[in-house]
Amino acid sequence: MSAQDFLVELGTEELPPKALKSLGDAFLSGIEQGLKAAGLGYAKAQVFAAPRRLAVLVEQLATQQPDRSANLDGPPIQAAFDAEGKPTQAALGFARKCGVDLEQIDRSGPKLKFSQNIPGQPAVGLLPGIVEASLAALPIPKRMRWAARRDEFVRPTQWLVMLFGEEVVDCEILAQKAGRESRGHRFHNPDNIRIGKPSTYLEDLRSAHVLVDFAERREIIAKRVAELAAEQKGTAVVPADLLDEVTALVEWPVPLVCSFEERFLAVPQEALISTMQDNQKYFCLLDANGKLLPRFITVANVASKDPAQIISGNEKVVRPRLTDAEFFFKQDKKQKLETFNERLKNVVFQAQLGTVFEKAERVSRLAGFIARQIGADAARAERAGILAKCDLATEMVGEFPEMQGIAGYYYAKNDGEPEDVAQALNEQYMPRGAGAELPQTLTGAALAVADKLDTLVGIFGIGMLPTGSKDPFALRRQALGVLRILIEKQLNLDLAAAVAFAIDLYGIKVKADGLAEQVLEFVFDRLRARYEDEGVDVAVYLSVRALQPSSALDFDQRVQAVQAFRRLPEAAALAAANKRVSNLLSKADGSVPATVDSALLQEGAEQALAKAVADAEQALANAGSYRETLERLASLREPVDSFFEAVLVNAEDAAVRGNRYALLAKLRGLFLGVADISVLG
């Protein structure tokens, strides 16, 4: 079957830069799905996305669908005809469905059947519908109309190129008649550009100063920015999202180095970087020590004969923004950080839970409680807690919300607060996302855990539980943050005690009945997904969860030990034995004796098991870890197997029966010191 290249390019007014890449990917995906559904084979498909266009190039697209057959089964013969051989409504309905007379239906088998050969359609007649369907399915939250038309798209359309081979596909889509005329760069080449055939598309536009390949523009920008940064003896801060956005803003990228006055470096560099990245889309430069240089890189959309004019213009634009940041910083430093708490007495944290200042007071006391448990300085944790939310009332954070915590750090340092107290003000919000940085100081860890637990207890305490995708207070993220801090920083905190303390601090503002259990269950439930992501079997998690450890670190150590135990050859048999023991003990009549009477051990196998259990108890007294404990208990497999093969647990003699139950309880108790491995069986 013959094949030709296919090109579609939709020209528009400037597309939203943050959405350009996703729009392009979705356009390509929709067209590929349409081609597959139509049975049109092709060699390769590629998307191109630039500020004023979305395009897809399909190489070696089949010129026609293959012929295909359709086989439809109808009702059984006995349901299709009555006793007199007359067709029923079922038979007539099937014929109508097939679009033929009943005489054309095959009735030779047990069911009515209709077979039809469907000739393939020319691809050129199918392509407009495929393109339209793909455009209609693009992820556009809000579509717009233009002029007096009823057509809707993310931006008004300007032109449409559709070529199949060297021929134009005759159609109209989104108010544009298909042709072969594209458009070049607005300034370098504003005239229409004739696309000869799909295979010359990239070079035709390149000659018109348009780099239509998103990936190519992105690579050019990244490489040139890195080169310019090196020339300035620095490195560029290039967040992936910002690089994508800048790539989506230009058709012909030309990175240029600009500068600003060194006096602005007295302002927290995070504020300067934030305003230059978020508002101006600039790439900032850092020196070898990570300090901001008085330089930045802008990416122009034009190769100017006088780039100094572009540089000067950008320097003029950025100066007022840096001046604002400088002004806010100086204003805030005119008073001590702690005095901003006065403003927070009038700022509501949550209507039923009080003000932000009241939260700070609770967090301060809870941070002190936690600090004492994890070996941190309680006084400093409490001090950090009372200062924790002060920067929310500052001018700096009012203008740059992303500076919360960071601004607090600088103001605390300015006030002469201890270094770990100042750091804790920023670390309280850590981790700020999945896999993000954790607090470095113990004071910061105590404050971060306290802040998150206070929120969890308070919101759960007024019944505002997260449901489905609704989690306005980010309680899932708060719980995961608590777990990550405690586990990855190896902090052995009794969460049950900390939650109980947090509940007491709220007093009558929360419903305390059952609240601690609810919060702890929610927190430890988050571990299940964490372990699944790490490749830990859910049964391992459940075996530890059955014991309900209240320390996240202890929980994790048990899980890691059971995961290692599962790899031992004895694991499966011992898990099955524990399950059997658990079932037997659950059915025991009356209470099981607390001790084993050696005089009642009659069989050799039970005597051997009793000795092995006693030896294990003694050995485990010196075991250094849960993993070592389970490795030692693996040696019990042989005596356990022998016991169940040779000994009848439910002996007729009540004393002997009770003694055997006591032995099994001892055995199970050894394993329950780590986890309920019966769950693994």
XYZ file of C-alpha atoms in Angstrom:
681
model
C 0.000 0.000 0.000
C 1.350 3.458 -0.866
C 2.169 6.049 1.802
C 2.861 9.784 2.002
C 3.894 12.277 4.688
C 1.155 14.289 6.380
C 1.495 17.714 7.996
C -0.994 19.754 9.973
C -0.107 23.148 11.452
C -2.663 25.308 13.264
C -1.567 28.933 13.581
C -2.948 31.005 16.454
C -2.405 34.099 18.494
C 0.207 33.551 21.254
C -0.596 30.350 23.133
C -0.378 30.167 26.962
C 3.316 29.450 27.617
C 2.794 27.268 30.688
C 0.429 25.036 28.732
C 2.200 24.929 25.358
C 4.135 21.708 25.893
C 1.128 19.805 27.267
C -1.085 21.110 24.446
C 1.409 19.900 21.870
C 1.752 16.476 23.471
C -2.032 16.111 23.678
C -2.438 17.167 20.027
C 0.011 14.475 18.931
C -1.609 11.862 21.152
C -5.078 12.637 19.789
C -3.966 12.372 16.177
C -2.143 9.097 16.812
C -5.234 7.676 18.509
C -7.374 8.792 15.563
C -5.040 7.197 13.026
C -4.971 3.964 14.994
C -8.764 3.880 15.283
C -9.050 4.439 11.541
C -6.578 1.651 10.821
C -4.146 3.997 9.098
C -0.575 2.826 9.518
C 2.420 5.184 9.627
C 6.145 5.095 10.300
C 6.596 7.951 12.791
C 4.727 10.927 14.223
C 6.263 14.057 15.751
C 4.818 17.156 17.392
C 6.064 20.725 17.018
C 5.006 23.550 19.313
C 5.951 27.226 19.220
C 4.293 30.371 20.634
C 1.995 30.806 17.621
C 1.509 27.275 16.333
C 0.841 23.619 17.052
C 1.882 21.130 14.397
C 2.142 17.380 13.845
C 4.181 15.675 11.139
C 3.295 12.043 10.323
C 5.815 10.217 8.174
C 4.800 7.557 5.660
C 1.089 7.593 6.430
C -0.948 5.033 4.494
C -2.974 6.664 1.742
C -5.955 4.376 2.303
C -7.496 2.233 4.999
C -7.180 -1.514 4.460
C -10.371 -3.362 3.590
C -11.909 -5.013 6.608
C -14.733 -7.379 7.403
C -17.430 -6.990 10.036
C -19.049 -10.072 11.588
C -22.130 -9.548 13.731
C -23.881 -12.261 15.756
C -27.638 -11.996 16.180
C -30.234 -13.809 18.308
C -30.427 -17.636 18.455
C -32.455 -19.258 15.659
C -35.174 -20.402 18.089
C -35.608 -16.783 19.251
C -35.467 -15.370 15.737
C -38.393 -17.411 14.355
C -41.621 -18.631 15.892
C -43.103 -22.161 15.589
C -44.543 -21.322 12.176
C -41.171 -20.087 10.881
C -42.151 -16.432 10.875
C -39.472 -13.919 11.905
C -39.798 -12.422 15.378
C -39.118 -8.833 16.324
C -35.633 -9.972 17.464
C -34.799 -11.129 13.935
C -36.255 -8.042 12.293
C -34.437 -5.761 14.713
C -31.126 -7.477 13.982
C -31.649 -6.998 10.234
C -32.376 -3.293 10.771
C -29.250 -2.980 12.883
C -27.208 -4.460 10.030
C -28.920 -2.188 7.495
C -30.077 -5.055 5.227
C -33.151 -7.133 4.534
C -33.677 -10.275 6.581
C -33.102 -12.400 3.454
C -29.460 -11.267 3.468
C -28.897 -12.560 6.997
C -27.080 -15.905 7.367
C -29.253 -18.393 9.315
C -27.215 -21.559 8.731
C -25.777 -21.736 12.234
C -27.234 -21.738 15.772
C -27.479 -17.933 15.623
C -28.301 -15.366 12.989
C -25.103 -13.947 11.529
C -24.237 -11.108 9.217
C -20.870 -10.693 7.498
C -19.913 -7.663 5.499
C -16.787 -6.573 3.668
C -16.066 -2.902 4.247
C -13.782 -1.296 1.679
C -11.099 1.010 3.064
C -11.608 4.756 2.747
C -8.992 7.152 1.365
C -6.958 8.707 4.182
C -7.362 12.215 2.776
C -11.083 12.110 3.542
C -10.525 10.919 7.115
C -7.752 13.308 8.176
C -9.882 16.451 8.768
C -12.123 14.564 11.192
C -9.119 13.113 13.022
C -7.525 16.551 13.391
C -10.787 18.141 14.529
C -11.355 15.429 17.134
C -7.838 15.849 18.486
C -8.191 19.629 18.763
C -11.565 19.277 20.471
C -10.039 16.953 23.080
C -7.115 19.212 24.034
C -6.869 19.907 27.793
C -8.126 23.501 27.654
C -9.820 24.614 30.913
C -11.473 27.646 29.341
C -12.026 28.093 25.598
C -12.631 31.434 23.946
C -14.541 32.765 20.949
C -13.412 35.524 18.629
C -15.083 37.913 16.217
C -18.678 36.849 15.483
C -17.831 33.161 15.161
C -19.102 30.282 17.248
C -15.830 28.384 17.000
C -13.980 27.990 20.301
C -10.298 27.386 21.032
C -7.668 28.326 23.580
C -6.696 31.335 21.409
C -8.090 32.800 18.153
C -6.827 30.881 15.120
C -4.975 32.625 12.289
C -4.096 30.041 9.639
C -4.165 26.323 8.876
C -1.690 24.224 6.912
C -2.727 20.678 5.972
C -0.639 18.788 3.432
C -0.852 15.142 2.449
C 2.179 14.602 0.330
C 2.461 17.756 -1.769
C -1.299 18.298 -1.982
C -3.438 20.485 0.269
C -6.152 18.634 2.183
C -9.367 20.425 1.284
C -11.133 21.288 4.553
C -11.968 24.028 7.042
C -11.195 23.675 10.746
C -11.762 26.235 13.512
C -12.716 28.931 10.986
C -9.551 28.452 8.920
C -9.446 27.145 5.338
C -6.580 24.705 4.895
C -3.709 25.791 2.677
C 0.050 25.602 2.445
C 0.858 29.135 3.695
C 2.460 29.337 7.152
C 3.908 32.443 8.805
C 7.441 33.309 9.810
C 8.881 35.280 12.740
C 6.844 38.400 13.589
C 9.851 40.713 13.149
C 12.543 38.866 11.215
C 10.238 37.422 8.569
C 6.614 38.544 8.914
C 5.611 37.396 5.414
C 3.722 34.191 4.646
C 5.901 31.126 4.138
C 5.028 28.528 1.523
C 5.436 24.958 2.765
C 6.411 22.861 -0.248
C 5.817 19.466 1.351
C 5.699 18.029 4.895
C 9.309 16.869 4.867
C 10.596 20.444 4.304
C 8.463 21.971 7.079
C 11.218 22.397 9.673
C 13.699 23.941 7.267
C 11.076 26.147 5.592
C 10.291 27.710 8.969
C 13.925 27.812 10.063
C 14.634 29.957 7.024
C 11.899 32.283 8.323
C 13.540 32.539 11.790
C 11.164 30.115 13.493
C 12.574 27.116 15.376
C 9.373 25.144 15.536
C 10.816 22.137 17.398
C 10.189 22.709 21.133
C 12.966 20.308 22.170
C 15.488 22.022 19.890
C 14.673 25.472 21.275
C 14.865 24.149 24.832
C 18.280 22.612 24.221
C 19.612 25.779 22.571
C 18.443 27.908 25.508
C 19.823 25.549 28.163
C 23.202 25.239 26.426
C 23.638 28.949 25.766
C 22.514 29.943 29.271
C 25.096 27.556 30.746
C 27.821 29.017 28.490
C 26.965 32.604 29.416
C 26.853 31.724 33.119
C 30.316 30.167 32.883
C 31.619 33.319 31.200
C 30.352 35.231 34.248
C 32.168 32.733 36.539
C 28.870 31.425 37.866
C 26.198 28.818 37.355
C 22.636 29.484 36.243
C 19.552 28.564 38.252
C 17.452 26.772 35.641
C 14.277 25.187 37.068
C 12.753 22.761 34.548
C 9.359 24.505 34.633
C 10.919 27.903 33.987
C 12.996 26.516 31.106
C 9.845 25.065 29.543
C 7.975 28.341 29.976
C 10.763 30.431 28.443
C 11.018 27.939 25.572
C 7.296 28.446 24.976
C 7.691 32.232 24.816
C 10.193 32.477 21.965
C 10.448 31.365 18.339
C 14.071 32.411 17.829
C 15.829 32.311 21.241
C 18.748 34.660 21.932
C 19.975 34.534 25.586
C 21.630 37.738 26.852
C 23.415 38.648 30.097
C 22.044 41.588 32.079
C 22.998 43.048 35.458
C 21.570 44.875 38.461
C 23.056 47.036 41.230
C 25.092 45.163 43.842
C 23.303 46.977 46.668
C 20.303 44.714 46.096
C 22.392 41.720 47.230
C 21.764 42.873 50.819
C 18.176 41.650 50.328
C 17.531 37.913 50.937
C 18.566 36.300 47.675
C 15.525 34.025 47.691
C 13.285 37.085 47.302
C 15.382 38.427 44.420
C 15.470 35.063 42.694
C 11.746 34.621 43.201
C 10.775 37.925 41.626
C 13.210 37.551 38.713
C 12.056 34.013 37.935
C 8.329 34.310 38.546
C 7.653 37.799 37.223
C 10.347 38.345 34.589
C 11.210 34.767 33.528
C 14.928 35.433 34.027
C 17.632 32.887 34.841
C 19.607 33.964 37.927
C 23.339 33.339 38.423
C 25.072 31.989 41.532
C 28.765 32.006 42.426
C 30.760 28.965 43.530
C 29.440 29.373 47.107
C 25.805 29.478 46.031
C 25.543 33.231 46.519
C 23.583 35.333 44.050
C 25.614 37.290 41.520
C 24.402 40.735 40.357
C 23.701 39.202 36.940
C 20.804 37.472 35.234
C 20.089 36.037 31.798
C 17.089 36.971 29.721
C 16.054 35.173 26.539
C 15.113 37.548 23.738
C 12.874 36.514 20.856
C 14.882 38.446 18.294
C 18.478 38.552 17.048
C 18.940 42.295 17.449
C 21.613 44.295 15.657
C 21.938 46.262 18.903
C 21.470 43.795 21.801
C 22.564 46.488 24.246
C 19.122 48.050 23.802
C 17.424 44.801 24.841
C 19.788 44.398 27.797
C 19.186 47.966 28.939
C 15.428 47.520 28.655
C 15.429 44.408 30.814
C 17.647 46.057 33.414
C 15.201 48.958 33.639
C 12.263 46.587 34.016
C 13.798 44.522 36.829
C 15.002 47.473 38.913
C 11.565 48.472 40.327
C 10.851 44.889 41.390
C 14.172 44.580 43.202
C 13.596 47.992 44.764
C 10.247 46.778 46.116
C 11.892 43.746 47.699
C 14.587 45.974 49.213
C 11.963 48.329 50.621
C 9.934 45.534 52.243
C 13.068 44.023 53.760
C 14.165 47.315 55.304
C 10.687 48.100 56.605
C 10.320 44.713 58.293
C 13.701 45.009 60.022
C 12.608 48.190 61.811
C 10.938 46.027 64.467
C 11.741 42.751 66.183
C 10.361 39.625 64.572
C 8.452 38.622 67.702
C 6.403 41.840 67.647
C 4.638 40.650 64.486
C 2.748 38.182 66.700
C 0.537 41.085 67.706
C -0.838 41.218 64.164
C -1.357 37.463 64.153
C -3.716 37.728 67.119
C -6.228 39.077 64.602
C -5.513 36.548 61.836
C -7.697 33.424 61.838
C -6.019 30.043 61.390
C -9.364 28.266 61.236
C -12.669 29.628 62.461
C -13.237 26.885 65.061
C -9.584 26.562 66.057
C -8.689 30.176 66.709
C -5.994 32.541 65.493
C -2.574 31.985 63.979
C -1.036 33.333 67.190
C -2.903 30.716 69.235
C -1.554 28.081 66.861
C 1.976 29.410 67.412
C 1.513 29.122 71.183
C 0.356 25.502 70.855
C 3.119 24.628 68.409
C 5.687 26.163 70.762
C 4.671 23.908 73.654
C 4.313 20.848 71.442
C 7.740 21.488 69.868
C 9.259 21.583 73.353
C 7.575 18.271 74.229
C 8.853 16.664 71.020
C 12.348 18.131 71.453
C 12.709 16.442 74.844
C 11.803 13.088 73.286
C 14.260 13.307 70.375
C 17.239 14.791 72.220
C 16.864 18.392 71.052
C 16.990 21.587 73.127
C 13.428 22.055 74.391
C 13.879 25.745 75.216
C 15.092 26.550 71.725
C 12.326 24.499 70.134
C 9.766 26.451 72.168
C 11.402 29.732 71.161
C 11.296 28.720 67.500
C 7.642 27.788 67.930
C 6.604 31.174 69.267
C 8.427 32.875 66.377
C 7.286 30.336 63.782
C 4.433 32.283 62.182
C 5.636 35.845 62.748
C 6.898 36.386 59.224
C 3.394 35.746 57.868
C 2.564 39.285 59.041
C 5.607 40.909 57.422
C 5.608 43.087 54.327
C 8.053 40.731 52.611
C 5.828 37.654 52.868
C 2.782 39.759 52.025
C 4.394 40.565 48.675
C 6.235 37.246 48.209
C 4.175 34.454 49.842
C 6.787 31.881 48.841
C 9.180 33.623 51.288
C 7.339 32.371 54.382
C 9.837 30.702 56.646
C 12.754 32.018 54.608
C 11.984 35.621 55.593
C 11.597 34.486 59.201
C 15.110 33.016 59.065
C 16.656 36.309 57.936
C 14.727 38.409 60.439
C 15.582 36.033 63.309
C 19.266 36.225 62.339
C 18.984 40.021 62.267
C 17.522 39.939 65.790
C 20.415 37.811 67.082
C 18.436 34.610 67.640
C 20.469 31.363 67.886
C 21.335 29.846 64.508
C 19.240 26.695 64.994
C 16.213 28.770 66.060
C 16.526 30.907 62.931
C 16.974 27.855 60.700
C 13.962 26.172 62.281
C 11.700 28.984 61.087
C 12.401 27.916 57.513
C 12.645 24.193 58.271
C 9.174 24.084 59.834
C 7.682 23.872 56.309
C 9.952 21.013 55.246
C 9.578 18.784 53.366
C 7.852 21.150 50.952
C 6.971 18.332 48.552
C 7.536 14.683 47.714
C 11.226 13.891 48.037
C 12.041 17.484 49.049
C 14.683 18.539 51.566
C 14.244 17.681 55.260
C 15.152 19.830 58.293
C 18.870 19.779 59.082
C 18.615 20.838 62.732
C 16.946 18.930 65.562
C 15.209 22.157 66.546
C 13.812 22.443 63.032
C 12.743 18.790 63.036
C 10.905 19.228 66.347
C 9.168 22.379 65.078
C 8.244 20.839 61.717
C 6.695 17.763 63.348
C 4.899 19.903 65.931
C 3.427 22.232 63.309
C 2.133 19.324 61.223
C 0.727 17.369 64.171
C -1.044 20.479 65.468
C -2.762 20.902 62.104
C -3.674 17.208 61.864
C -5.126 17.076 65.380
C -7.010 20.350 65.001
C -8.607 19.652 61.629
C -9.479 16.056 62.528
C -10.754 17.295 65.888
C -13.438 19.420 64.222
C -14.428 16.666 61.808
C -12.964 18.138 58.601
C -11.522 14.879 57.328
C -10.049 14.775 53.812
C -12.350 13.030 51.348
C -11.402 11.835 47.874
C -9.412 14.550 46.171
C -10.515 17.232 48.653
C -7.795 17.960 51.184
C -7.772 21.752 51.690
C -5.360 21.627 54.634
C -3.005 19.179 52.855
C -3.363 16.683 55.699
C -1.978 13.800 53.628
C 1.141 15.817 52.847
C 1.433 16.836 56.506
C 1.272 13.200 57.639
C 3.822 12.096 55.049
C 6.096 14.924 56.150
C 5.960 13.767 59.774
C 6.811 10.209 58.749
C 9.675 11.222 56.467
C 11.280 13.422 59.127
C 11.074 10.788 61.858
C 12.158 7.831 59.712
C 14.829 9.397 57.514
C 16.369 11.420 60.352
C 16.210 8.388 62.684
C 14.175 10.155 65.385
C 12.464 7.819 67.837
C 9.340 9.764 68.808
C 6.307 8.176 70.453
C 3.634 9.580 68.149
C 0.826 8.388 70.402
C 2.201 10.490 73.266
C 2.808 13.488 71.009
C -0.719 13.333 69.564
C -2.202 13.018 73.062
C -0.217 16.095 74.157
C -1.433 18.017 71.080
C -5.052 17.112 71.882
C -4.648 18.395 75.438
C -3.315 21.711 74.111
C -6.500 22.244 72.078
C -8.724 21.620 75.095
C -12.450 21.989 74.383
C -11.885 23.253 70.830
C -11.736 19.663 69.566
C -13.716 16.492 70.194
C -11.177 14.371 72.027
C -13.135 11.109 72.113
C -11.421 8.679 69.720
C -9.420 11.516 68.144
C -5.957 10.149 68.936
C -6.748 6.761 67.376
C -8.184 8.466 64.290
C -5.137 10.690 63.761
C -2.645 7.870 64.351
C -4.494 5.573 61.965
C -4.466 8.279 59.299
C -0.736 8.912 59.754
C 0.326 5.257 59.723
C -1.970 4.536 56.763
C 0.298 6.813 54.723
C 3.153 4.345 55.245
C 1.382 1.703 53.191
C 1.764 3.642 49.932
C 5.327 4.626 50.859
C 6.348 0.994 51.240
C 4.535 -0.087 48.082
C 6.559 2.528 46.184
C 9.716 1.015 47.686
C 8.737 -2.472 46.550
C 7.788 -3.751 50.008
C 4.917 -6.261 49.901
C 1.730 -5.039 51.565
C 1.698 -8.181 53.744
C 4.964 -7.036 55.335
C 3.414 -3.672 56.190
C 0.294 -5.364 57.607
C 2.376 -7.757 59.736
C 3.886 -4.768 61.537
C 0.710 -2.696 61.557
C -0.978 -5.526 63.473
C 1.242 -4.667 66.459
C 0.451 -0.928 66.207
C 3.885 0.498 67.060
C 3.551 4.172 67.969
C 7.011 5.189 66.761
C 7.400 5.723 63.019
C 11.112 4.890 63.243
C 10.368 1.687 65.160
C 7.680 0.817 62.610
C 10.145 1.231 59.766
C 12.842 -0.828 61.472
C 10.378 -3.673 61.967
C 9.248 -3.487 58.327
C 12.821 -3.608 57.042
C 13.523 -6.632 59.292
C 10.432 -8.534 58.084
C 11.254 -7.689 54.461
C 14.721 -9.222 54.941
C 13.212 -12.210 56.809
C 10.918 -12.967 53.869
C 13.963 -13.692 51.735
C 15.129 -16.487 54.083
C 14.315 -20.083 53.024
C 12.658 -20.732 56.411
C 10.281 -17.756 56.157
C 7.333 -19.350 54.361
C 7.167 -22.389 56.658
C 7.457 -20.288 59.826
C 4.812 -17.837 58.572
C 2.445 -20.759 57.923
C 3.240 -22.228 61.348
C 2.537 -18.884 63.023
C -0.784 -18.698 61.230
C -1.642 -22.181 62.481
C -0.569 -21.262 66.017
C -2.652 -18.080 65.873
C -5.736 -20.050 64.813
C -5.213 -22.657 67.545
C -4.764 -20.065 70.290
C -7.862 -18.180 69.166
C -9.909 -21.360 69.670
C -8.397 -22.368 73.019
C -10.898 -23.017 75.832
C -10.305 -20.773 78.816
C -7.087 -18.931 79.538
C -3.745 -20.219 78.339
C -1.163 -20.850 81.135
C 1.542 -18.192 81.308
C 4.383 -20.674 81.821
C 5.397 -24.044 80.418
C 5.599 -26.945 82.889
C 8.501 -29.150 81.780
C 7.031 -32.104 83.710
C 4.050 -32.152 81.359
C 6.169 -32.323 78.185
C 5.574 -35.923 77.086
C 6.656 -36.144 73.452
C 10.229 -35.768 72.253
C 9.188 -33.194 69.639
C 7.522 -30.938 72.187
C 10.490 -31.254 74.512
C 12.791 -30.235 71.640
C 10.592 -27.257 70.780
C 10.431 -26.155 74.418
C 14.233 -26.213 74.632
C 14.570 -24.344 71.332
C 12.110 -21.671 72.504
C 13.931 -21.284 75.828
C 17.292 -20.995 74.055
C 15.833 -18.456 71.658
C 14.472 -16.351 74.534
C 17.909 -16.252 76.109
C 19.656 -15.474 72.823
C 17.205 -12.718 71.934
C 18.006 -10.918 75.152
C 21.292 -9.974 73.450
C 19.904 -9.401 69.937
C 20.904 -5.998 68.606
C 18.113 -5.425 66.087
C 14.799 -6.706 64.793
C 16.562 -8.155 61.765
C 18.952 -10.125 63.978
C 15.998 -11.320 66.061
C 14.181 -12.769 63.053
C 17.368 -14.333 61.717
C 17.805 -16.141 65.048
C 14.157 -17.206 65.088
C 14.578 -18.751 61.632
C 16.430 -21.605 63.387
C 13.106 -22.646 64.982
C 11.753 -23.969 61.705
C 12.916 -27.559 62.199
C 11.629 -28.034 65.799
C 8.358 -26.280 64.866
C 7.825 -28.547 61.849
C 8.642 -31.631 63.949
C 6.244 -30.521 66.679
C 3.279 -30.240 64.350
C 4.119 -33.532 62.657
C 4.434 -35.550 65.877
C 2.364 -33.833 68.560
C -1.408 -33.627 68.976
C -1.993 -30.173 70.444
C -5.551 -30.884 71.622
C -4.643 -33.797 73.905
C -7.385 -35.438 75.974
C -5.573 -34.580 79.220
C -6.536 -30.969 79.997
C -3.255 -30.249 81.790
C -1.155 -31.559 78.883
C -3.350 -29.679 76.397
C -3.012 -26.432 78.345
C 0.747 -26.887 78.606
C 1.040 -27.336 74.842
C -0.988 -24.193 74.300
C 1.362 -22.376 76.677
C 4.341 -23.574 74.623
C 2.744 -22.355 71.407
C 1.939 -19.004 73.037
C 5.609 -18.672 74.004
C 6.609 -19.443 70.421
C 4.191 -16.900 69.006
C 5.284 -14.308 71.537
C 8.854 -14.523 70.268
C 7.792 -13.532 66.762
C 5.312 -10.924 67.986
C 8.277 -9.113 69.466
C 8.927 -7.994 65.893
C 5.764 -8.516 63.831
C 2.775 -10.774 63.325
C 4.378 -12.929 60.656
C 1.265 -15.087 60.492
C 0.007 -12.371 58.122
C 2.720 -13.465 55.687
C 1.394 -17.038 55.510
